[in-house]
PDB file of C-alpha atoms and ligand atoms in Angstrom:
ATOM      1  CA  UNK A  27      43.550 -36.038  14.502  1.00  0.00           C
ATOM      2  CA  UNK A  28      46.307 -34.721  17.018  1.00  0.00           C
ATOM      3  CA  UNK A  29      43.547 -32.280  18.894  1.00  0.00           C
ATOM      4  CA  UNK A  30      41.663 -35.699  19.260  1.00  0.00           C
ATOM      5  CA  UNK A  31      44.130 -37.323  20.711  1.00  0.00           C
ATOM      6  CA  UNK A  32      45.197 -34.719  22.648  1.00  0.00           C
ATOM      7  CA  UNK A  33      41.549 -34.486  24.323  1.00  0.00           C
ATOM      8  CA  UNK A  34      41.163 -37.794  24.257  1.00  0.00           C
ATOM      9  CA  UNK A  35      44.329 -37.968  26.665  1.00  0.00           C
ATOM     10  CA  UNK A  36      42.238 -35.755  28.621  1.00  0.00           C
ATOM     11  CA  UNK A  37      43.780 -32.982  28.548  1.00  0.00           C
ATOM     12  CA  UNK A  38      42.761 -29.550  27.547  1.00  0.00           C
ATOM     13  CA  UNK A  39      39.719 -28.514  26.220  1.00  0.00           C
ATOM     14  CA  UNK A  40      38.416 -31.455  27.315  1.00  0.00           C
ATOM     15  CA  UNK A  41      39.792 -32.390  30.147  1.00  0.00           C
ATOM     16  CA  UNK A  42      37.294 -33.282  33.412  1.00  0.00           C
ATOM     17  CA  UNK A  43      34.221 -33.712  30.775  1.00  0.00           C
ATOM     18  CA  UNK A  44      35.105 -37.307  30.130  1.00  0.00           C
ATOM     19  CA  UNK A  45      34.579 -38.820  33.442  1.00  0.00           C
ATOM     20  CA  UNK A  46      33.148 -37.918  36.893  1.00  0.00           C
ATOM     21  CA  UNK A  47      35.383 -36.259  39.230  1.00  0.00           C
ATOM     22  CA  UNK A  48      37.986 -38.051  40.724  1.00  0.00           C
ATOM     23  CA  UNK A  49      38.546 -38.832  44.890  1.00  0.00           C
ATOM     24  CA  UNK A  50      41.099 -41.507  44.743  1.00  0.00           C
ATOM     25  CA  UNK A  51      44.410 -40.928  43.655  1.00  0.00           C
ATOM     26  CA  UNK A  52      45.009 -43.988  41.855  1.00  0.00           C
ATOM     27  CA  UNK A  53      43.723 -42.902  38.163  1.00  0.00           C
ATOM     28  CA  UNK A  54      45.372 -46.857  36.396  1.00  0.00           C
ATOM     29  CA  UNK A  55      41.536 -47.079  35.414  1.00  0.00           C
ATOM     30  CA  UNK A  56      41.493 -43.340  33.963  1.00  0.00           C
ATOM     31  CA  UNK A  57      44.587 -43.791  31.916  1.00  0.00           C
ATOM     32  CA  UNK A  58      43.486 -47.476  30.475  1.00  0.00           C
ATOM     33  CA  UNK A  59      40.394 -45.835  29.432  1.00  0.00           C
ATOM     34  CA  UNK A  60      42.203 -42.632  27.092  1.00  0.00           C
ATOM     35  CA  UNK A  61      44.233 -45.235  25.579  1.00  0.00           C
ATOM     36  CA  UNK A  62      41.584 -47.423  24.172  1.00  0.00           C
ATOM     37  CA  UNK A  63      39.582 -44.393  23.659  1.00  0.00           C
ATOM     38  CA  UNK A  64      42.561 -43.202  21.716  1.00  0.00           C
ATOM     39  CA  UNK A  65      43.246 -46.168  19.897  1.00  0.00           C
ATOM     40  CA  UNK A  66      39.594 -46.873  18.594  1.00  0.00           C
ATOM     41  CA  UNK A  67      39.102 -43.304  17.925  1.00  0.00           C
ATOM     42  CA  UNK A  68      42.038 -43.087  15.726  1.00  0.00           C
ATOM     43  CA  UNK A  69      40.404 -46.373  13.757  1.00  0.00           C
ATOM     44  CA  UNK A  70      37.183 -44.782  13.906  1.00  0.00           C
ATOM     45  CA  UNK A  71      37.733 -41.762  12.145  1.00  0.00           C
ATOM     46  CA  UNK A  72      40.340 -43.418   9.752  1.00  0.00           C
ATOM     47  CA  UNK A  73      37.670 -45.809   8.571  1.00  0.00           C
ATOM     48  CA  UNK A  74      35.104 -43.169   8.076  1.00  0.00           C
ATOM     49  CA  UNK A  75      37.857 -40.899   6.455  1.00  0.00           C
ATOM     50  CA  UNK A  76      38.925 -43.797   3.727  1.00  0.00           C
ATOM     51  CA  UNK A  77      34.843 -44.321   3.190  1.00  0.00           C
ATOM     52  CA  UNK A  78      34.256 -40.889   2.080  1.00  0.00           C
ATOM     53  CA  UNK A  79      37.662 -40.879   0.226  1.00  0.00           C
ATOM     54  CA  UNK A  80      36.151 -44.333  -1.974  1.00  0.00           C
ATOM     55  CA  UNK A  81      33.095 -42.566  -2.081  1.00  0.00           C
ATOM     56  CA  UNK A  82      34.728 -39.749  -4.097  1.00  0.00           C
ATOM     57  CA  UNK A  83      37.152 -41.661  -5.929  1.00  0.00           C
ATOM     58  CA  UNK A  84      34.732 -44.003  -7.534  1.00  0.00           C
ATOM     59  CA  UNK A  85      31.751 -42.189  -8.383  1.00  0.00           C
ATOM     60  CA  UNK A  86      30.495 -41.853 -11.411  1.00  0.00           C
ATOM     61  CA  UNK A  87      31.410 -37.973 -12.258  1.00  0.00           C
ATOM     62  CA  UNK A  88      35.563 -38.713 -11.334  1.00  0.00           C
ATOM     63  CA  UNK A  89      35.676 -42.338 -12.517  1.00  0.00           C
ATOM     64  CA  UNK A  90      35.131 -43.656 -15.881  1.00  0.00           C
ATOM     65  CA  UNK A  91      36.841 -46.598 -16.423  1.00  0.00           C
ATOM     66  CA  UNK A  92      35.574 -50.707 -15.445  1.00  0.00           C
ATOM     67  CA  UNK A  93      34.457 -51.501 -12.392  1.00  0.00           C
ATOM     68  CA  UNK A  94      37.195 -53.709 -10.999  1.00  0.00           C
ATOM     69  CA  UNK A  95      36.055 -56.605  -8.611  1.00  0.00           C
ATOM     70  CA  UNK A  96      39.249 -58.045  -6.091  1.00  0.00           C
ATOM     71  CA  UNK A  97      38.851 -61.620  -5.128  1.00  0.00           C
ATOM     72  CA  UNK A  98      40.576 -61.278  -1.306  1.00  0.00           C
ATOM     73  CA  UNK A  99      43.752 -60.681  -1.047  1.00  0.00           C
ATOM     74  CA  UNK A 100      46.074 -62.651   1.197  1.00  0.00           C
ATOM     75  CA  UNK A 101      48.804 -59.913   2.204  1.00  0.00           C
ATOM     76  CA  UNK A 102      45.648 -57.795   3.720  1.00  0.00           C
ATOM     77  CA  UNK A 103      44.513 -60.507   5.793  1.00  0.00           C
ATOM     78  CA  UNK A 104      47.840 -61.064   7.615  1.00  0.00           C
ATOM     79  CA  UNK A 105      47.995 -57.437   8.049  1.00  0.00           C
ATOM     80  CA  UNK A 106      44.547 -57.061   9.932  1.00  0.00           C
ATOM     81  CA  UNK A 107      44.673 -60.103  11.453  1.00  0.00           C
ATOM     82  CA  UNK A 108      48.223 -59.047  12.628  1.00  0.00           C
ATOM     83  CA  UNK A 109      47.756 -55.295  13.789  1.00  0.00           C
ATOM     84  CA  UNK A 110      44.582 -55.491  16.289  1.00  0.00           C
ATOM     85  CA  UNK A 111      46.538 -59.457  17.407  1.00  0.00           C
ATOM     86  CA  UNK A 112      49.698 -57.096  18.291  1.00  0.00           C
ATOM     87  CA  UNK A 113      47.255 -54.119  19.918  1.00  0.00           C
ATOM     88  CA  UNK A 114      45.131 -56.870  21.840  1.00  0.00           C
ATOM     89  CA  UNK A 115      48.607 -57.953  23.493  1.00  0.00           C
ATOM     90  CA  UNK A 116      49.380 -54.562  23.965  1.00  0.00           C
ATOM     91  CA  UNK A 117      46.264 -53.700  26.357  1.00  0.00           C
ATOM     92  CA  UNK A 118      46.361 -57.009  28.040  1.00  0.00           C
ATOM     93  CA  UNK A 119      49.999 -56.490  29.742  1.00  0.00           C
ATOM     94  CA  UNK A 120      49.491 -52.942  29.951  1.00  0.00           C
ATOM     95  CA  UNK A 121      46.245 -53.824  31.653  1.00  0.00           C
ATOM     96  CA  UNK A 122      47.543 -56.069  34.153  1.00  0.00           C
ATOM     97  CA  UNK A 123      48.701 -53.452  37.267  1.00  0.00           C
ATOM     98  CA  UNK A 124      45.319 -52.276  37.534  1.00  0.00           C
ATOM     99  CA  UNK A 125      43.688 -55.495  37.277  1.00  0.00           C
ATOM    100  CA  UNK A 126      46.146 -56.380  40.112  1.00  0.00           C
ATOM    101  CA  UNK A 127      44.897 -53.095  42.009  1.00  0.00           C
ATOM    102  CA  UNK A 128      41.505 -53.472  41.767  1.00  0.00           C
ATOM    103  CA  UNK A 129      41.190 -57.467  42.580  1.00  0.00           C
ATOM    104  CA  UNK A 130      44.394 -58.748  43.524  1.00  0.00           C
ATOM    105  CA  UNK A 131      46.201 -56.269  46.386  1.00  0.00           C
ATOM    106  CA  UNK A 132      43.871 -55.992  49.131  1.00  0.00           C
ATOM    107  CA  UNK A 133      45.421 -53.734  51.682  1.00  0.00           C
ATOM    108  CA  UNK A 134      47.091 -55.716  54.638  1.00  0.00           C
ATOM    109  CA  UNK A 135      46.929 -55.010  58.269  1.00  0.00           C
ATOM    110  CA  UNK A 136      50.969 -54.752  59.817  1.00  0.00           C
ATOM    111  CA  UNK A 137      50.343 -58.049  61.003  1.00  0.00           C
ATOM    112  CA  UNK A 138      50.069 -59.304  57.348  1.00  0.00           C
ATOM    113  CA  UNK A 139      46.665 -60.434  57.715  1.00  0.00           C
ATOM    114  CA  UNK A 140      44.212 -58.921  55.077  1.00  0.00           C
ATOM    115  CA  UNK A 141      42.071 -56.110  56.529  1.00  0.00           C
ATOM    116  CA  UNK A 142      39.228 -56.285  57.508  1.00  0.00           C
ATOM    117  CA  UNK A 143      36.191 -54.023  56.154  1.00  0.00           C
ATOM    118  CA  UNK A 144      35.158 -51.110  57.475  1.00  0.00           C
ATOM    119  CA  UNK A 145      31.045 -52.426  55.984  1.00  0.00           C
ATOM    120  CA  UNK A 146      28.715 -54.389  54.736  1.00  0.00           C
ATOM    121  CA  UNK A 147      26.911 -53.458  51.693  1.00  0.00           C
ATOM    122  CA  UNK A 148      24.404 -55.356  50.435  1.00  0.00           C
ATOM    123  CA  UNK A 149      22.186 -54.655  47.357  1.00  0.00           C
ATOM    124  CA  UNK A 150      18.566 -55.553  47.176  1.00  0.00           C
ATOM    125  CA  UNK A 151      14.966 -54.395  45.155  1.00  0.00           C
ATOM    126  CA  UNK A 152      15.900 -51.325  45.537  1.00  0.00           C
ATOM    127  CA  UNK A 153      18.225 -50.391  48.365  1.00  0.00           C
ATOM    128  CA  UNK A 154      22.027 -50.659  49.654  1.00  0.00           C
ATOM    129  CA  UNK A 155      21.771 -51.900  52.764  1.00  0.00           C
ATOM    130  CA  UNK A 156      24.697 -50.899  54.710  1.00  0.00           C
ATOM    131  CA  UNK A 157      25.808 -52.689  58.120  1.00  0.00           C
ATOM    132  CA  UNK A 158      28.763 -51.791  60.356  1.00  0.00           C
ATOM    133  CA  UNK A 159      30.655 -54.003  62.694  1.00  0.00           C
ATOM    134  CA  UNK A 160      30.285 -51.394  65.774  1.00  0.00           C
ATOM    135  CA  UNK A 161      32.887 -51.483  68.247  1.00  0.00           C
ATOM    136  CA  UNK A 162      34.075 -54.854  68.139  1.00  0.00           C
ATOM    137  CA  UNK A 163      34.786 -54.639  64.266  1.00  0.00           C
ATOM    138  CA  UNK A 164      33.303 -58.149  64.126  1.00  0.00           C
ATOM    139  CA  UNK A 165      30.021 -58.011  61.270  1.00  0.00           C
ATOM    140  CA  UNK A 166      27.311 -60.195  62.722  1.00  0.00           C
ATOM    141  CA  UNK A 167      27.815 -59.289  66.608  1.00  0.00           C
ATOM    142  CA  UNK A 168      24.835 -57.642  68.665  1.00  0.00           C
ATOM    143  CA  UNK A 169      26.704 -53.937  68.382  1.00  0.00           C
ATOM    144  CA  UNK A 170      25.857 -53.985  64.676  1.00  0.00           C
ATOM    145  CA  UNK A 171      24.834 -50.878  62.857  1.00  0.00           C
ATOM    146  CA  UNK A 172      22.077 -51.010  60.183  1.00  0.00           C
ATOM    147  CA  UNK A 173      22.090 -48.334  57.547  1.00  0.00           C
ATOM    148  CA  UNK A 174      19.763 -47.903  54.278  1.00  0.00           C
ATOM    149  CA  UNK A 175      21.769 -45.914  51.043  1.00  0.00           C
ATOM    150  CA  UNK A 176      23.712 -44.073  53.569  1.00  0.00           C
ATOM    151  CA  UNK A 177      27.658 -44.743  53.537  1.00  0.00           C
ATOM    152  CA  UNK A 178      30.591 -42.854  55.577  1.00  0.00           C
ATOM    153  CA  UNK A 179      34.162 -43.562  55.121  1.00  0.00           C
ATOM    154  CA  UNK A 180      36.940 -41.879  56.530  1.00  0.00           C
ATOM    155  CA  UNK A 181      39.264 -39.857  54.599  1.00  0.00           C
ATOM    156  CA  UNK A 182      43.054 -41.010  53.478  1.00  0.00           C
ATOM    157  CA  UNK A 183      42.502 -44.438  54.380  1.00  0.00           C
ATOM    158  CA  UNK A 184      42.414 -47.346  52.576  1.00  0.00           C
ATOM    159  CA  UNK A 185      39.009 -48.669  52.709  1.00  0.00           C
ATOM    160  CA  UNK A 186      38.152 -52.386  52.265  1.00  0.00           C
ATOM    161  CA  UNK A 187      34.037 -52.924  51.875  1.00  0.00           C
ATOM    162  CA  UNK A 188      32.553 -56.414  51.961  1.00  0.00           C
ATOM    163  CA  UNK A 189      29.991 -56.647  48.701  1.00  0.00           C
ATOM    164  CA  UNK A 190      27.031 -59.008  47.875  1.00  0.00           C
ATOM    165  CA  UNK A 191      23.201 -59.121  46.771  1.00  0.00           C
ATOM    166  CA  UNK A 192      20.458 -60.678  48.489  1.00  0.00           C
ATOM    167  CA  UNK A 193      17.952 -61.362  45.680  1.00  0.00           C
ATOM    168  CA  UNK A 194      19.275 -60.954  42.329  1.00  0.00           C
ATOM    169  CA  UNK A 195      22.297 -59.489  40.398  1.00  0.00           C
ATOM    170  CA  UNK A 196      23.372 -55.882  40.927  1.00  0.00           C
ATOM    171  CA  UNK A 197      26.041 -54.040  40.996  1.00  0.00           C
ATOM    172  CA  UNK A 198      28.080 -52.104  43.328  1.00  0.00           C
ATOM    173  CA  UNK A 199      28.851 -48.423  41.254  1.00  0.00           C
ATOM    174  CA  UNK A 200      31.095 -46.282  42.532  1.00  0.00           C
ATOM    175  CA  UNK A 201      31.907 -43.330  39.321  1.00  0.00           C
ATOM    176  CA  UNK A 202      34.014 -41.341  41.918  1.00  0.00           C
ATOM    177  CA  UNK A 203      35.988 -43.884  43.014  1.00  0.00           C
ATOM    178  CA  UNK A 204      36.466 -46.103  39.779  1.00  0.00           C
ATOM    179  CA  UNK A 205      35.098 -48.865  41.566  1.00  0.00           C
ATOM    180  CA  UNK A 206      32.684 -51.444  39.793  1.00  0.00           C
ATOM    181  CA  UNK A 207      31.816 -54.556  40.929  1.00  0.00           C
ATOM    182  CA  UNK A 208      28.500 -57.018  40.276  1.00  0.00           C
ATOM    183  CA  UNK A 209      27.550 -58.007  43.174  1.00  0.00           C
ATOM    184  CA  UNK A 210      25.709 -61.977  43.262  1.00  0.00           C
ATOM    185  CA  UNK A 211      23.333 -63.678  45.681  1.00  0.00           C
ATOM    186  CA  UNK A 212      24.983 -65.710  48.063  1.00  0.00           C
ATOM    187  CA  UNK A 213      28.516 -64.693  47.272  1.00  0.00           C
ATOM    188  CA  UNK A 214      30.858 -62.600  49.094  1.00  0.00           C
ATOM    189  CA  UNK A 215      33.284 -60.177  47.646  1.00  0.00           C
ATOM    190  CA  UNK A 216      35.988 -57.424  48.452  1.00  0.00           C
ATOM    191  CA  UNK A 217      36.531 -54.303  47.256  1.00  0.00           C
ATOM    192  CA  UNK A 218      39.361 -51.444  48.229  1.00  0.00           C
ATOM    193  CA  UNK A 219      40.022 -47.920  47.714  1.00  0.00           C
ATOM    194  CA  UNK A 220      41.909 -44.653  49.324  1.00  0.00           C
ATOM    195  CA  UNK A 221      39.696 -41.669  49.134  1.00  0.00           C
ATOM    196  CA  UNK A 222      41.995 -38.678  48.973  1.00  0.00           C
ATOM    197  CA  UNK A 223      39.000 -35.731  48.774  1.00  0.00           C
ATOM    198  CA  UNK A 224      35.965 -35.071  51.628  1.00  0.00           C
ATOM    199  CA  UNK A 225      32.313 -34.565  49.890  1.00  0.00           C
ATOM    200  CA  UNK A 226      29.252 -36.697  49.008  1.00  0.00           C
ATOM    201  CA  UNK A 227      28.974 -39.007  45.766  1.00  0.00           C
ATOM    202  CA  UNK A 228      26.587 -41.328  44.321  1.00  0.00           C
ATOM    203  CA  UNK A 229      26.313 -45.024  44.885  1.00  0.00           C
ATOM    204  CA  UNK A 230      24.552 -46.383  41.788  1.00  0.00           C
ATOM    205  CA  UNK A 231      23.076 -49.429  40.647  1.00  0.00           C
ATOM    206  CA  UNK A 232      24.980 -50.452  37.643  1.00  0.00           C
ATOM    207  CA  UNK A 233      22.827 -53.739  36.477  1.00  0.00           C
ATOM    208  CA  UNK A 234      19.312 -53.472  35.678  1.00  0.00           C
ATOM    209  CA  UNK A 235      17.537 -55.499  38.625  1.00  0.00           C
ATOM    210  CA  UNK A 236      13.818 -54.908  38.034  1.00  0.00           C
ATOM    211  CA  UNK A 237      11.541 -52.544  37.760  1.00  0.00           C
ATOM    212  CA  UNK A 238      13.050 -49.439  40.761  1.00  0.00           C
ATOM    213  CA  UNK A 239      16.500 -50.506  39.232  1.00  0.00           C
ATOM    214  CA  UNK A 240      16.791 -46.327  38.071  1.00  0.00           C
ATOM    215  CA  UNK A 241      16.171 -45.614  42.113  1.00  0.00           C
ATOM    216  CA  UNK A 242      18.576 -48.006  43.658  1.00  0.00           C
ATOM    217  CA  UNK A 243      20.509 -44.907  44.445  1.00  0.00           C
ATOM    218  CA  UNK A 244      23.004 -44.294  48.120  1.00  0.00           C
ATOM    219  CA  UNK A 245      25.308 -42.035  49.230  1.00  0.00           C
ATOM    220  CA  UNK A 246      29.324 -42.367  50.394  1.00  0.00           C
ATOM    221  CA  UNK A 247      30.338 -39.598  52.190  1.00  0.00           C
ATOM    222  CA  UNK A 248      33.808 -38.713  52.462  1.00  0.00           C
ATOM    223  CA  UNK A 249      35.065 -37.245  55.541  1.00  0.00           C
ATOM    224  CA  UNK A 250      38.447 -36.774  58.342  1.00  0.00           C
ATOM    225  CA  UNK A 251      38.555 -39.847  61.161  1.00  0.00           C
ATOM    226  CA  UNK A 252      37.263 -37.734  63.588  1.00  0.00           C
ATOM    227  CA  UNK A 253      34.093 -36.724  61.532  1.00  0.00           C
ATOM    228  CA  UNK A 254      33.900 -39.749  60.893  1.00  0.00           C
ATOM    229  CA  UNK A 255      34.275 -41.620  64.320  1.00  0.00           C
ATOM    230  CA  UNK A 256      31.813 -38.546  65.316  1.00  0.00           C
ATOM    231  CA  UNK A 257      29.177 -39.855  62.780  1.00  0.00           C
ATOM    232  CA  UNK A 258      29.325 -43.389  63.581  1.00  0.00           C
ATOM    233  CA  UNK A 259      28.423 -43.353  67.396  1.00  0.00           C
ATOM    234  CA  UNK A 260      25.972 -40.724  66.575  1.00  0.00           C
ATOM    235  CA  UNK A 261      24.041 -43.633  64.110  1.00  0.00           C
ATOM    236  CA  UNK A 262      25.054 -46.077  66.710  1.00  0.00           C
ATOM    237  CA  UNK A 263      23.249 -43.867  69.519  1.00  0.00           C
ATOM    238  CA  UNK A 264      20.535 -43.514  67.308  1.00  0.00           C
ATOM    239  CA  UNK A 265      19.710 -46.644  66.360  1.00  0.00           C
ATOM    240  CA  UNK A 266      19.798 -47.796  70.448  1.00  0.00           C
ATOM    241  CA  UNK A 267      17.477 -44.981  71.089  1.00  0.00           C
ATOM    242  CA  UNK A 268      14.680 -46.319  68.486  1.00  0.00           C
ATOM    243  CA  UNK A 269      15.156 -49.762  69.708  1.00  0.00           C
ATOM    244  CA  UNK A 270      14.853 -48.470  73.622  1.00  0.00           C
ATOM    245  CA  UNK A 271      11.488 -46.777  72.016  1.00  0.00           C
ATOM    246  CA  UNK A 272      10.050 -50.052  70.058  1.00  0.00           C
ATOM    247  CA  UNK A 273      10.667 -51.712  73.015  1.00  0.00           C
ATOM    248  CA  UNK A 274       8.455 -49.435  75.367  1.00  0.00           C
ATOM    249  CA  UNK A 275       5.869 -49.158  72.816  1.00  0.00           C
ATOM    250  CA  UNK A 276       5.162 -53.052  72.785  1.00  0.00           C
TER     251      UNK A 276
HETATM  252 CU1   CU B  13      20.158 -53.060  41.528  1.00  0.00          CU
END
């Protein structure tokens, strides 16, 4: 039972096997996870533990006597009505800073209004469509960047990203980043995190949408401001260059 626990805290031996790595350095969601893990492990295997026990006790070859049948028995109730009452009040206040993390402190700008995000990420049959607000930082101007699956964000910053769907329900999957949102037609939504670590992780579709659901796959790439800023007038350059060359075909 202790080694159990003790893994199930995630530590040693099995500690990095439960989850994906890790880039931000808030880990609220990592903890909240060990302790139900921990607490519905330890009823798990005590439930199967007693089963076998009654399983021995009363079978035919170690128990002889009358089979006694108990009616209910009102002390019992209380107590299991009591116990997970007592552990559901438990996880809901010891729940409540990350809830207030992940949905309720949206980083603010000095000038105390909220900040702005950095993207656009829509999901659609079978795509995250990305958009960036160019230089003006205004979404929806002509200096727009379009993107398909392909997300950059820049490193020790806290990142705000503007969420929604165009078609049906998906949702917005981030295992790196403990970030998990459905995103819904025709509503917008906010998410926020602080990527401490440079690399590439998945973006993943997290609610079956149809049929390419499994291939509604991106990438966020993690790198420093400058790589970053780099990267972003590169696509920006890019994306001029193939409009300049639509143009002259036509
Ligand atoms: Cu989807």
């Amino acid at each position: 039972m202790a080694i159990f626990i003790w893994s199930a805290m995630g530590w040693y031996p099995l500690e990095g096997h439960w989850f994906p790595e890790r880039v931000v350095a808030n880990s609220s969601i990592d903890h909240l996870f060990y302790v139900i893990l921990a607490l519905t492990g330890i009823v798990f295997i005590g439930t199967g533990l007693l089963m076998f026990w009654f399983l021995w006790k009363y079978d035919g070859k170690h128990h002889e006597g009358p089979v006694f049948y108990s009616h209910g028995s009102h002390y019992l109730e209380v107590l299991w009505s009591v116990i997970p009452a007592i552990l559901l009040l438990f996880l809901a206040i010891y729940q409540m800073d990350a809830w207030a993390g992940a949905r309720m402190r949206r980083p603010m700008l000095e000038n105390g209004q909220p900040k702005p995000p950095i993207a656009r990420v829509t999901g659609r049959q079978f795509e995250w469509k990305i958009q960036y607000p160019g230089a003006d930082q205004k979404l929806d101007t002509a200096d727009d960047i379009y993107l398909v699956n392909e997300l950059h964000v820049p490193r020790d910053e806290e990142i705000v990203l503007e969420i929604t769907a165009e078609d049906v329900l998906h949702s917005f999957f981030l295992p790196n980043f403990r970030e998990k949102q459905d995103v819904v037609p025709g509503m917008k939504q906010y998410v926020w995190f602080k990527p401490v670590k440079d690399g590439k992780f998945d973006i993943v579709c997290a609610e079956l949408c149809g049929w390419g659901h499994y291939k509604m796959k991106g990438q966020i790439t993690v790198e420093s401001r400058s790589d970053y800023d780099a990267w972003l007038k590169k696509a920006y350059d890019d994306q001029e260059l193939s409009e300049f060359t639509l143009a002259e075909a036509e």
